[in-house]
Coordinates of C-alpha atoms and ligand atoms in Angstrom, one line a residue:
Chain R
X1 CA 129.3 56.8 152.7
X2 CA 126.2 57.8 151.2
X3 CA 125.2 58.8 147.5
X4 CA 122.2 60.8 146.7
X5 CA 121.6 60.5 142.8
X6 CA 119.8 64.0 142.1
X7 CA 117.3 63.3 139.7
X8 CA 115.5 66.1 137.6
X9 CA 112.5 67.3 138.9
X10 CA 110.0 65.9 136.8
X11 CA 107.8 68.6 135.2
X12 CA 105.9 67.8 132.4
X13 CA 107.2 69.1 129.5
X14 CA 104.8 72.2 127.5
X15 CA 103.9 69.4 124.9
X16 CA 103.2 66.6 127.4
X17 CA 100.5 69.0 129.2
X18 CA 99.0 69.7 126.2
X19 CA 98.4 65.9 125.1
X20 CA 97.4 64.5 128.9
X21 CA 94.9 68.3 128.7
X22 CA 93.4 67.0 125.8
X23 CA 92.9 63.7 126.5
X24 CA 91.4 64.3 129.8
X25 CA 89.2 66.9 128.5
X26 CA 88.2 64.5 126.1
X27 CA 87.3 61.7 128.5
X28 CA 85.2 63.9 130.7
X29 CA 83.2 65.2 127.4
X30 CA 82.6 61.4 126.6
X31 CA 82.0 60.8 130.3
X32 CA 79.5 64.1 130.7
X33 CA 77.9 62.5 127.1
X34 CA 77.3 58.8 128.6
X35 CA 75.7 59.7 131.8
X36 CA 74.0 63.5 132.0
X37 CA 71.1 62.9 129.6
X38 CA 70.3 59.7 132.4
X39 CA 71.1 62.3 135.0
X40 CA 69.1 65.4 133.6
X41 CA 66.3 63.2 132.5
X42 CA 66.9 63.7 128.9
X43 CA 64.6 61.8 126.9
X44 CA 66.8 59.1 124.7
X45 CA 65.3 60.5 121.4
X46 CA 66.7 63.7 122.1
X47 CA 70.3 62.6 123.2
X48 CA 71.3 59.5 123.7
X49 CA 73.8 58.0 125.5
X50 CA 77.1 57.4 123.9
X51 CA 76.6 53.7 124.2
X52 CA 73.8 53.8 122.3
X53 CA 75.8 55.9 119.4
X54 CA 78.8 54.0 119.0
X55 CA 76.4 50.6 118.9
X56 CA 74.7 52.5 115.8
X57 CA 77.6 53.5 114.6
X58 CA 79.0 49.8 114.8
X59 CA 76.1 48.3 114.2
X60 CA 77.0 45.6 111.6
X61 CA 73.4 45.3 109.7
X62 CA 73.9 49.0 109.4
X63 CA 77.7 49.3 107.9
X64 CA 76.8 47.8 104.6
X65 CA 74.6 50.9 103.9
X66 CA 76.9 53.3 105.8
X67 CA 79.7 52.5 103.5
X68 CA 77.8 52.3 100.2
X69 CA 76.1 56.2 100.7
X70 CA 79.6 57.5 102.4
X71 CA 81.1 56.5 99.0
X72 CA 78.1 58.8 97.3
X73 CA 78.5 61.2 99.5
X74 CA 82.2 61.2 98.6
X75 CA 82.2 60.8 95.0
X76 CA 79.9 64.3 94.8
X77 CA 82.7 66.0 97.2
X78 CA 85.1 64.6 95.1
X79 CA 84.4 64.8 91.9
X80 CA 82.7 68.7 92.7
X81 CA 86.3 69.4 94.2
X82 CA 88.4 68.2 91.5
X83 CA 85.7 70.4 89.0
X84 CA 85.4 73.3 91.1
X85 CA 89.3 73.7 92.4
X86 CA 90.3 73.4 89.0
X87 CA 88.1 76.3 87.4
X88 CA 88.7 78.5 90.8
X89 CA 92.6 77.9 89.5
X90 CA 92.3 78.5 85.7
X91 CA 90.0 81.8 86.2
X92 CA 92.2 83.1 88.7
X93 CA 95.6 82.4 87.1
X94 CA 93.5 84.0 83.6
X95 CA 91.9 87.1 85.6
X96 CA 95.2 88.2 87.5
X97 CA 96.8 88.9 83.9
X98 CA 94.3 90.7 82.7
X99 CA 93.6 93.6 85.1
X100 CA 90.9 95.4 83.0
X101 CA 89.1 92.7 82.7
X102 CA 89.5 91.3 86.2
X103 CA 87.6 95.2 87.0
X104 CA 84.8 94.1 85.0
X105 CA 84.2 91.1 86.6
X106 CA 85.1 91.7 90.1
X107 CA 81.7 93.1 91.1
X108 CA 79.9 89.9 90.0
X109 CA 82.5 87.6 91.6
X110 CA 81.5 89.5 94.8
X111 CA 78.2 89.5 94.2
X112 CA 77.8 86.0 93.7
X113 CA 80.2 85.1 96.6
X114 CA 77.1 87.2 98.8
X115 CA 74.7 85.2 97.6
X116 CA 74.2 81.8 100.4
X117 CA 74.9 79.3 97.6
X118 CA 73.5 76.4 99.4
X119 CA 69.9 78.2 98.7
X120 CA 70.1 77.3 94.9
X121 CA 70.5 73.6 95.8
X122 CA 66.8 73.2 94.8
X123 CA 67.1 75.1 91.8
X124 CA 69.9 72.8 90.9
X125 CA 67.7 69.6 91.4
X126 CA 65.5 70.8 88.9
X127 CA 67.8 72.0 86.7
X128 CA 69.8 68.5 86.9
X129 CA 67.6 66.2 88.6
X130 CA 68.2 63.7 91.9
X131 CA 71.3 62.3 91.0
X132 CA 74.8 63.0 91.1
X133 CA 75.0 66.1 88.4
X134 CA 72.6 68.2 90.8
X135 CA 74.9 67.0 93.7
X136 CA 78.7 68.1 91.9
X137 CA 77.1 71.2 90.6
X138 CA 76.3 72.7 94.1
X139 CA 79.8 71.3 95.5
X140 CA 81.3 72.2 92.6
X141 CA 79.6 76.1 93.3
X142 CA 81.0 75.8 97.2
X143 CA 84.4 75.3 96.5
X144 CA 84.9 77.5 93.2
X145 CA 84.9 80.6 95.0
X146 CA 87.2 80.4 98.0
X147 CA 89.5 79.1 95.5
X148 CA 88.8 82.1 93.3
X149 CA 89.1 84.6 95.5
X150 CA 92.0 83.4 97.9
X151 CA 94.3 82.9 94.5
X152 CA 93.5 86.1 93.2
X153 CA 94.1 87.7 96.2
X154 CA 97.4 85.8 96.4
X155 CA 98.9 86.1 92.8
X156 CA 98.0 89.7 92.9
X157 CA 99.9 90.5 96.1
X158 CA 103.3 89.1 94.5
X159 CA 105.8 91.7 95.6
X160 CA 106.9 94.1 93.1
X161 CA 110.3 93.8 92.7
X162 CA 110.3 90.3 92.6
X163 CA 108.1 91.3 89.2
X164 CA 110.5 93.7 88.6
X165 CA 113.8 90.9 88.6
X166 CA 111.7 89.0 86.1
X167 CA 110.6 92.0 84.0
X168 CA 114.8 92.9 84.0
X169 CA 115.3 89.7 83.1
X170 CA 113.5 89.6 79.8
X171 CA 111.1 86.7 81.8
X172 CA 108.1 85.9 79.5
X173 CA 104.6 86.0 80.6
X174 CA 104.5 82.5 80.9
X175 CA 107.8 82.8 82.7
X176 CA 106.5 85.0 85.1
X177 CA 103.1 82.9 85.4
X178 CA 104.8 79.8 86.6
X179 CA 107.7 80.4 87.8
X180 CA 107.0 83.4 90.1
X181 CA 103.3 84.4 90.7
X182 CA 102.1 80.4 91.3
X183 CA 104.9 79.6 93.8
X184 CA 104.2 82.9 95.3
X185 CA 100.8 82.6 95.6
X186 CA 100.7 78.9 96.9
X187 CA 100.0 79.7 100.7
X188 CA 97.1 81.3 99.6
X189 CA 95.6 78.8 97.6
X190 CA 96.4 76.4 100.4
X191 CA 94.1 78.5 102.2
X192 CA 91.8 78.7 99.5
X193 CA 91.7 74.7 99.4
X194 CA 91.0 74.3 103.3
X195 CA 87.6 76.4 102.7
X196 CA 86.9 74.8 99.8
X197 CA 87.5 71.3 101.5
X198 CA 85.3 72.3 104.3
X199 CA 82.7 74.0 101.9
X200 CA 82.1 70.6 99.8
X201 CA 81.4 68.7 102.3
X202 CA 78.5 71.5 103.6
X203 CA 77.4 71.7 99.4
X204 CA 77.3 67.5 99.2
X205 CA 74.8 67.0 102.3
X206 CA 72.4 70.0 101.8
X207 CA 71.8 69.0 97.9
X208 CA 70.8 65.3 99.1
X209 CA 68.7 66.5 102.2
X210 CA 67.4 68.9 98.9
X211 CA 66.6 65.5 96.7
X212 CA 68.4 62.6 96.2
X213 CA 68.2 58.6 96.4
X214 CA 71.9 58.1 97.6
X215 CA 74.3 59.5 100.2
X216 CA 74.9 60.2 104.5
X217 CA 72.5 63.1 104.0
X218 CA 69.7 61.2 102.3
X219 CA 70.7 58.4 105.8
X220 CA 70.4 61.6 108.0
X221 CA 66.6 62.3 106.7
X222 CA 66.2 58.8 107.0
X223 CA 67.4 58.1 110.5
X224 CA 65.2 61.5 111.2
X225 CA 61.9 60.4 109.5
X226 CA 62.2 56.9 112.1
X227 CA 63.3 59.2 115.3
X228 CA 66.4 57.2 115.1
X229 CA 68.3 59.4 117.2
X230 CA 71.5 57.3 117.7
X231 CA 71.8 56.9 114.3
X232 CA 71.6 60.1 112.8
X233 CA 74.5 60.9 115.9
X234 CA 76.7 57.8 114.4
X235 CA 76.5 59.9 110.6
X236 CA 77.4 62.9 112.1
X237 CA 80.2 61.0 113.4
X238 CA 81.2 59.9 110.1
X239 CA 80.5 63.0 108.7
X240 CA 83.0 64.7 111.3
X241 CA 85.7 61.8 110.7
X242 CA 85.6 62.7 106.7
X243 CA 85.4 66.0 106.9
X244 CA 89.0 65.9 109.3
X245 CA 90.7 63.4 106.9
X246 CA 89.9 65.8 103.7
X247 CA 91.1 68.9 105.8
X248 CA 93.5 66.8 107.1
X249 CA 95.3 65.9 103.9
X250 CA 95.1 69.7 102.5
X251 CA 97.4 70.5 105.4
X252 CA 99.4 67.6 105.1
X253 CA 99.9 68.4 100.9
X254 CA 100.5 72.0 102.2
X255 CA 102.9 70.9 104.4
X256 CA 104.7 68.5 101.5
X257 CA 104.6 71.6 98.8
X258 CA 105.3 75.0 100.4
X259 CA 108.5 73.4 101.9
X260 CA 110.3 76.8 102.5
X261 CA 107.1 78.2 105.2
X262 CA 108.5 77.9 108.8
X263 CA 106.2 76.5 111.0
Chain N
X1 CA 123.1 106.0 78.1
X2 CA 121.5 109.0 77.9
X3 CA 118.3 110.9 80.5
X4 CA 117.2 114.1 78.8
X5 CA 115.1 116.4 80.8
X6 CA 113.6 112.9 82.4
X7 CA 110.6 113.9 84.5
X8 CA 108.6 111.3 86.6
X9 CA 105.4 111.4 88.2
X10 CA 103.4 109.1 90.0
X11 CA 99.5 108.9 90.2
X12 CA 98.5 108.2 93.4
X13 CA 94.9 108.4 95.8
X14 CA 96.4 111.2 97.4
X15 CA 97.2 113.0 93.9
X16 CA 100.1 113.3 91.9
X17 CA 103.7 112.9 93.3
X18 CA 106.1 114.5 91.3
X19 CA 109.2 112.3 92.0
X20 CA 111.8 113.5 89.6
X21 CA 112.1 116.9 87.7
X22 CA 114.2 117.1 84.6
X23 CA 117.3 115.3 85.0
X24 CA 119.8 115.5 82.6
X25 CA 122.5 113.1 82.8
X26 CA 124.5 110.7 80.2
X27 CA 126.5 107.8 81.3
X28 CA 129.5 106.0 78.7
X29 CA 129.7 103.0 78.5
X30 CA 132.0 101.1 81.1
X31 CA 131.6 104.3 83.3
X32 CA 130.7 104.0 87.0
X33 CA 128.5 106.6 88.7
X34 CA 127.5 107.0 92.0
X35 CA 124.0 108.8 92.8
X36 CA 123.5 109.7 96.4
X37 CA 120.7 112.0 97.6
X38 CA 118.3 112.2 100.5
X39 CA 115.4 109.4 101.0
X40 CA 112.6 109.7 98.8
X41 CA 114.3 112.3 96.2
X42 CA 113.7 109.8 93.4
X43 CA 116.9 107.9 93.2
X44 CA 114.8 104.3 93.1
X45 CA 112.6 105.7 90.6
X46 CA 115.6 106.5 88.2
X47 CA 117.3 103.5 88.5
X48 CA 113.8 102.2 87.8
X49 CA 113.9 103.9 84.6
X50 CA 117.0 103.1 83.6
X51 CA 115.6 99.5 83.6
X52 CA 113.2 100.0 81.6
X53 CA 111.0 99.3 84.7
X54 CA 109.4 102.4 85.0
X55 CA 108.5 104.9 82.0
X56 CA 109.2 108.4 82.4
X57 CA 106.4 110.7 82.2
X58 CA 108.0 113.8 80.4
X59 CA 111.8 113.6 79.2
X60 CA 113.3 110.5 77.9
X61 CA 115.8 107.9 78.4
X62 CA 117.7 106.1 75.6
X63 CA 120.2 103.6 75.6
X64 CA 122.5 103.6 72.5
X65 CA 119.9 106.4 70.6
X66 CA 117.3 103.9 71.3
X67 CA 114.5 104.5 74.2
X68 CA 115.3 101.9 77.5
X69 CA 113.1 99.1 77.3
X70 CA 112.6 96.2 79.3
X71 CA 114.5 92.7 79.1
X72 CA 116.1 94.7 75.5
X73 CA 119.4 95.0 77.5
X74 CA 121.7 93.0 79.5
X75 CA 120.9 94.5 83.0
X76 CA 121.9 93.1 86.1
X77 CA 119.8 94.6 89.4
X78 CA 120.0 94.7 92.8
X79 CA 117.1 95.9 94.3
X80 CA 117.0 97.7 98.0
X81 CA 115.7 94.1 99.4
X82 CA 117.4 91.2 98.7
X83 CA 114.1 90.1 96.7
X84 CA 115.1 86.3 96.5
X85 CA 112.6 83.4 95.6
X86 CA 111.6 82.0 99.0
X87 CA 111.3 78.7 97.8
X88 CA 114.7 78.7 95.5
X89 CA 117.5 77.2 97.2
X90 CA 120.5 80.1 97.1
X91 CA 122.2 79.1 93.8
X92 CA 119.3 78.5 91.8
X93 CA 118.0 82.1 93.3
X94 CA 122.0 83.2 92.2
X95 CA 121.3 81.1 88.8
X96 CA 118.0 82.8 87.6
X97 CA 118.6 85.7 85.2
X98 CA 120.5 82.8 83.6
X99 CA 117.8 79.6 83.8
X100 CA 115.2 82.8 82.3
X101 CA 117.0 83.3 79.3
X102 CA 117.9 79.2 79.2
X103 CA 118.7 76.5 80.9
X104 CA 122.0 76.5 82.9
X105 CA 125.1 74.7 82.1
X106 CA 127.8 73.6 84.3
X107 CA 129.8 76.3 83.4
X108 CA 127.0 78.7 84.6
X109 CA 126.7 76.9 88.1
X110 CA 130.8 77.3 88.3
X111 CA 130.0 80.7 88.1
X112 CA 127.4 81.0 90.5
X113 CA 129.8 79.1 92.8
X114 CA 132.7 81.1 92.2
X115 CA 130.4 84.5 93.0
X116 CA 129.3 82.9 96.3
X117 CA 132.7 81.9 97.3
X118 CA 133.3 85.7 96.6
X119 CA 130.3 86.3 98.5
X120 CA 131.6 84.6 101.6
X121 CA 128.5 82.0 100.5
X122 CA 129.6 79.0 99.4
X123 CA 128.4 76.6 102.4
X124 CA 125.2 78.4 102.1
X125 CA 124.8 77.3 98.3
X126 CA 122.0 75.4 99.1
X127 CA 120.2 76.5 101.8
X128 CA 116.8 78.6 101.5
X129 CA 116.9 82.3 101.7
X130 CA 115.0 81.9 104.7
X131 CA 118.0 80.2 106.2
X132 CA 119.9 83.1 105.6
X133 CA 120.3 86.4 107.6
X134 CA 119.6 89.4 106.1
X135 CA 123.0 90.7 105.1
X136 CA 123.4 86.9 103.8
X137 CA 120.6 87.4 101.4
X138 CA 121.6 91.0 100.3
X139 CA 125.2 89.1 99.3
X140 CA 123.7 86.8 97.2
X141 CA 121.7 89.1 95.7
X142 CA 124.8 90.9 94.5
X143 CA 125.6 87.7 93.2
X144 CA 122.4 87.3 91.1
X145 CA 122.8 90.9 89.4
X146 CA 126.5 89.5 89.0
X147 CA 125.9 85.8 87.3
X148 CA 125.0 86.5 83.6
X149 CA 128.2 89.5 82.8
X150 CA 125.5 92.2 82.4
X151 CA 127.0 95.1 80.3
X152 CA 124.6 97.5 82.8
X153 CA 124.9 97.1 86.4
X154 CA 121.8 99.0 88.5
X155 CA 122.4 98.9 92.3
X156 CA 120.2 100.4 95.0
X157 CA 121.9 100.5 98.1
X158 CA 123.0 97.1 98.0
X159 CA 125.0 97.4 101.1
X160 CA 122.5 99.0 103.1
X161 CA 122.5 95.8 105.7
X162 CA 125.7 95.2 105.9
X163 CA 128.5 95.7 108.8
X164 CA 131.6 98.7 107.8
X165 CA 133.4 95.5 107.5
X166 CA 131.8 93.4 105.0
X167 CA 130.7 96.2 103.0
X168 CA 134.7 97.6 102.6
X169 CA 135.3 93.9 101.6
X170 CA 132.0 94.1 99.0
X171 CA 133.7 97.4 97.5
X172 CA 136.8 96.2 96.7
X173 CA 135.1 93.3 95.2
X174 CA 132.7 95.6 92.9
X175 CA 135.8 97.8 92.0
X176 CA 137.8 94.5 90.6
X177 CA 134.5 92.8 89.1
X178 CA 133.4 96.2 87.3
X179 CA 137.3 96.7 86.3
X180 CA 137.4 93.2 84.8
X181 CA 134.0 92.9 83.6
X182 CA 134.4 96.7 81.8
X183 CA 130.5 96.8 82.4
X184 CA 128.6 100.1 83.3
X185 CA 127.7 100.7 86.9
X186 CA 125.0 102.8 88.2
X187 CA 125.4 102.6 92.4
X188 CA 122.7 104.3 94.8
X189 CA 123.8 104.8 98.1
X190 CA 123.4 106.6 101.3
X191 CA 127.1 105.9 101.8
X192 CA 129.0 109.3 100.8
X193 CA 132.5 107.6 101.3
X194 CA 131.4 104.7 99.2
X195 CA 130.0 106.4 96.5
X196 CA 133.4 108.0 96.3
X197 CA 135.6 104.8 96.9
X198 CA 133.8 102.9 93.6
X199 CA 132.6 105.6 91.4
X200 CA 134.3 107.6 88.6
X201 CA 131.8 110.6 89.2
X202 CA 129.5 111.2 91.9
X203 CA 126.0 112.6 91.5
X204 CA 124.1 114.7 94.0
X205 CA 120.3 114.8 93.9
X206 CA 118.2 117.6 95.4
X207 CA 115.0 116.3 97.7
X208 CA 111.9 115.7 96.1
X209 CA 111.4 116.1 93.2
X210 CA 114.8 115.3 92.7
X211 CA 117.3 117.6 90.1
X212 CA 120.9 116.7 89.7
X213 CA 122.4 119.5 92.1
X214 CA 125.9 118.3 91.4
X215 CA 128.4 116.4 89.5
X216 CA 131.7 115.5 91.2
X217 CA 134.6 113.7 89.1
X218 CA 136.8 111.6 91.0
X219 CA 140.0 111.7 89.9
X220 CA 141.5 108.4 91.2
X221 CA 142.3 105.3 89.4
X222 CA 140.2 103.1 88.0
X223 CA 142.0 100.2 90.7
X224 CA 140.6 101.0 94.0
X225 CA 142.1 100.1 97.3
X226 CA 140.9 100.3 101.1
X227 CA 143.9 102.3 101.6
X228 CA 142.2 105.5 99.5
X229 CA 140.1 105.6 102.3
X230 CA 143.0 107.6 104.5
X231 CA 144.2 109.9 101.8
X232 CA 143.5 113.7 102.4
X233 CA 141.9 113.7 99.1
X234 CA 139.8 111.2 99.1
X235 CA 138.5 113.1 102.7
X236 CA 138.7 116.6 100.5
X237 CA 135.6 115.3 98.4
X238 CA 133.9 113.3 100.9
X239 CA 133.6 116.8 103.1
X240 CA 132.6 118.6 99.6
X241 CA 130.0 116.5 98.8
X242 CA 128.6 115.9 102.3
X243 CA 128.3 120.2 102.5
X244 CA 126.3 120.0 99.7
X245 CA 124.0 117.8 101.1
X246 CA 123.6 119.7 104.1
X247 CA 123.1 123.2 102.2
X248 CA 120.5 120.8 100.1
X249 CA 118.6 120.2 103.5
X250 CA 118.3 123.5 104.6
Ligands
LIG1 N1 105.0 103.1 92.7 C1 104.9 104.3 93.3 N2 103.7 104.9 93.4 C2 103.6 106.1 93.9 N3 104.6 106.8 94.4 C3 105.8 106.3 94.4 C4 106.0 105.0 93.8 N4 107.4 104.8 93.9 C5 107.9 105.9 94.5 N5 107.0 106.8 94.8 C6 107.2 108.1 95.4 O1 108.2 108.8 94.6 C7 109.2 109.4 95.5 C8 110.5 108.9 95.2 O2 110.6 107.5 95.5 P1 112.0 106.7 95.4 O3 111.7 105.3 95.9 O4 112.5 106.9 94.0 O5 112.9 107.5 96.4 P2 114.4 107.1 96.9 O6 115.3 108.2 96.5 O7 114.8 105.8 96.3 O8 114.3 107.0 98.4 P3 115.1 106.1 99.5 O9 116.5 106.6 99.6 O10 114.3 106.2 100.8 O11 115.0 104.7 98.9 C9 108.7 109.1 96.9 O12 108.0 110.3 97.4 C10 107.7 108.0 96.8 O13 106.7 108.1 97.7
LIG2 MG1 115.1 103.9 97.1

């Protein structure tokens, strides 16, 4: 007497592909990275291998200075954040009650938004100098706006009736302000945070490649002016690796606030 | 409550659309009326006035000889969606005209409870409207307009989403409530055969711009059973009012 034992087929399951696909594509990126400059007869100041990277980027005479000008570079994103998400917020929250004003002003907001911000970083430096103000100011510009505009946009989409139960319900303005058009609107100034997130971190490095003593950007130029190729590869590293943790806790605090979003 | 010549219209891109054209009608107190009338005539937009919501542009509507403002009355309103806070569990969502005029007591939740459980809610207490399907969410919403004893009760089509079953159990529940509350009810509804189960008189609206065509009393008691449903009479007026809507169409 015989028993088979029937076993599933094993197929991967949808989630399983999707981790062993990314991992493999990432292995031959890293692969393709290491060996086709050697291949193609790439000179190693224009790529270098990924060797050569991850030794600069590990290089332990170099972390010292790495850590010391990623905390600059972070306390401008930072502090120009917690500035410019904060006034994005307060204007928004004051414009959306106040309609006819909010007409007056909407034509500059746009116009201003046009405007390629990072292009007044100089103006900034002499308006502030090489140090930190001239640095928040510009971040502090970058991240106002997306704020701005995504929480207008959101607290003046509130749906009607919703307005309406308050209104029925004798709400007060402050009522309605908290207790209806913020909660409503908060998808949208999650989204509005994301940009502003990613728009700091663009504002911090082009006002220190602009003028400044500290900070990864003022490194990059560095690295540059010495054609330290691997280098200046190992701070964009650390550039990417920031700029995925701040993005990366927005969507996490998104996650932990907006509880009620399916997703 | 009184609407006196009550005109409405709206300003839009498009122009002007002239939603409502002098409509007279005066409501007692504790009465329960019944409005129905084909889509877009302006039934929305009256109930909206009677809030307080909306102003009328030519007429005007008073409420005790004084003109219908918002939040000066005890209104409660169900609106043609369910209109709950996403991110309010179901009984604070039932519990808010309360927490907006102050901060709820245990008796108040009791309430709430109590409505649910009337509601066919009560394991859904505290789950988020998202949880809830549609019907689900229109039942609490009743519940809502229900919580705080409002002396002026503004439905629009409340039981739209709902099955012939639960809706039959909804109506016998709005009969008792509005005969033991003794508050005023104003019910929009595209249901002919409800409008004459619950309501005392039963107004017919013209299409847009939308004039009172007709007034029809009905002549039963103010206790309401599902067995009216099968009396001849209660048929007699259903037929009455539905010919008037089709002469109305053509
Ligand atoms: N806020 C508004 N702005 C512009 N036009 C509106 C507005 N609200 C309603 N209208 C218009 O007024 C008319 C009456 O609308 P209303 O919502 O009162 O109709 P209704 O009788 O409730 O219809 P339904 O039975 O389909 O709900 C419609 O033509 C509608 O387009
Ligand atoms: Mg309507």
């Amino acid at each position: 007497m015989s028993t088979t034992t029937v076993s599933p087929p094993r197929r991967p399951s949808g989630r399983g592909v999707q981790i062993t696909g990314g991992i493999a594509l990432l292995v031959v990126l890293l692969l393709a990275w290491q060996f086709l400059p050697g291949l193609l007869n790439t000179p190693r100041y224009v790529i270098p291998p990924l060797t050569e990277v991850l030794a600069a980027l590990v290089d332990p005479a170099a972390l010292p200075r790495y850590l010391q000008n990623a905390a600059a570079t972070m306390t401008e994103v930072g502090l120009g954040l917690l500035i410019g998400v904060a006034l994005g917020l307060g204007l928004a929250v004051t414009l959306a009650q106040m309609p006819r004003v909010y007409g007056i002003v909407f034509p500059y907001i746009v116009a201003i938004e046009s405007i390629p911000k990072v292009a007044v970083a100089p103006l900034f430096v002499i308006w502030f100098g090489f140090g930190l103000p001239s640095k928040v100011v510009v971040v502090v510009l970058l991240a106002f706006f997306p704020v701005l505009v995504n929480t207008i946009h959101g607290l003046r989409s509130v749906d009607r009736d919703q307005i309406d139960l308050f209104r029925v319900n004798g709400a007060s303005p402050m009522q309605l302000r908290t207790r209806l058009l913020i909660p409503a609107a908060l998808p949208q100034i999650f989204s509005g945070l994301e940009l502003a997130v990613a728009n700091a971190m663009i504002g911090a490095i082009v006002a220190e490649f602009v003028g400044a003593q500290h900070g990864l950007g003022v490194l990059i130029l560095q690295a540059q002016g010495r054609m330290e190729t691997p280098a200046v590869f190992a701070l964009l590293i650390i550039l990417s690796a920031l700029g995925i943790l701040l993005n990366l806790a927005v969507r996490l605090a998104r996650r932990w606030v907006i509880t009620w979003e399916p997703r | 409550m009184e609407l006196r010549g009550l005109q409405k219209s709206y300003a839009t891109r498009t122009g002007h659309v002239h939603a409502l054209s002098a409509v007279d009608l005066s409501i007692r107190q504790g009465e329960f009326v019944a409005v129905v009338g084909p889509s877009g005539c302006g039934k929305t937009t009256m109930l909206k006035i009677l809030a307080g919501l909306e102003e009328p542009t030519g007429g005007s509507a008073s409420l005790g000889g004084h003109p219908v403002r918002t939040g000066s009355g005890d209104v409660g309103m169900v609106f043609q969606k369910a209109t709950l806070l996403p991110w309010k569990d179901i009984l604070a969502n039932v519990l808010l005209p309360l927490s907006l005029r102050r901060r709820p007591t245990s008796a108040d939740r009791t309430k709430a409870m109590d409505l649910l459980a009337m509601a066919g809610l009560a394991e859904f207490a505290r789950k988020r409207p998202g949880e809830l399907s549609g019907g689900m969410q229109q039942r609490a919403a009743i519940c809502r307009a229900l919580v705080h004893d409002p002396s002026l009760l503004l439905m629009d089509e409340p039981f739209g989403a709902l099955d012939a079953m639960t809706r039959d159990t909804l109506n016998v529940e709005v009969n008792r409530i509005w005969r033991e509350t003794g508050t005023t009810a104003v019910l929009i509804t595209h249901s002919i055969s409800e409008a004459v189960f619950l309501a005392e008189r039963v107004i017919v609206m013209s299409p847009r711009p939308g004039r009172i065509v007709e007034e029809i009393i009905v002549p039963f008691d103010r206790e309401r059973s599902l067995d009216l449903l099968g009396e001849p009479e209660f048929a007699a007026l259903t037929s009455r009012i539905r010919s008037h809507f089709e002469v109305s169409h053509a």
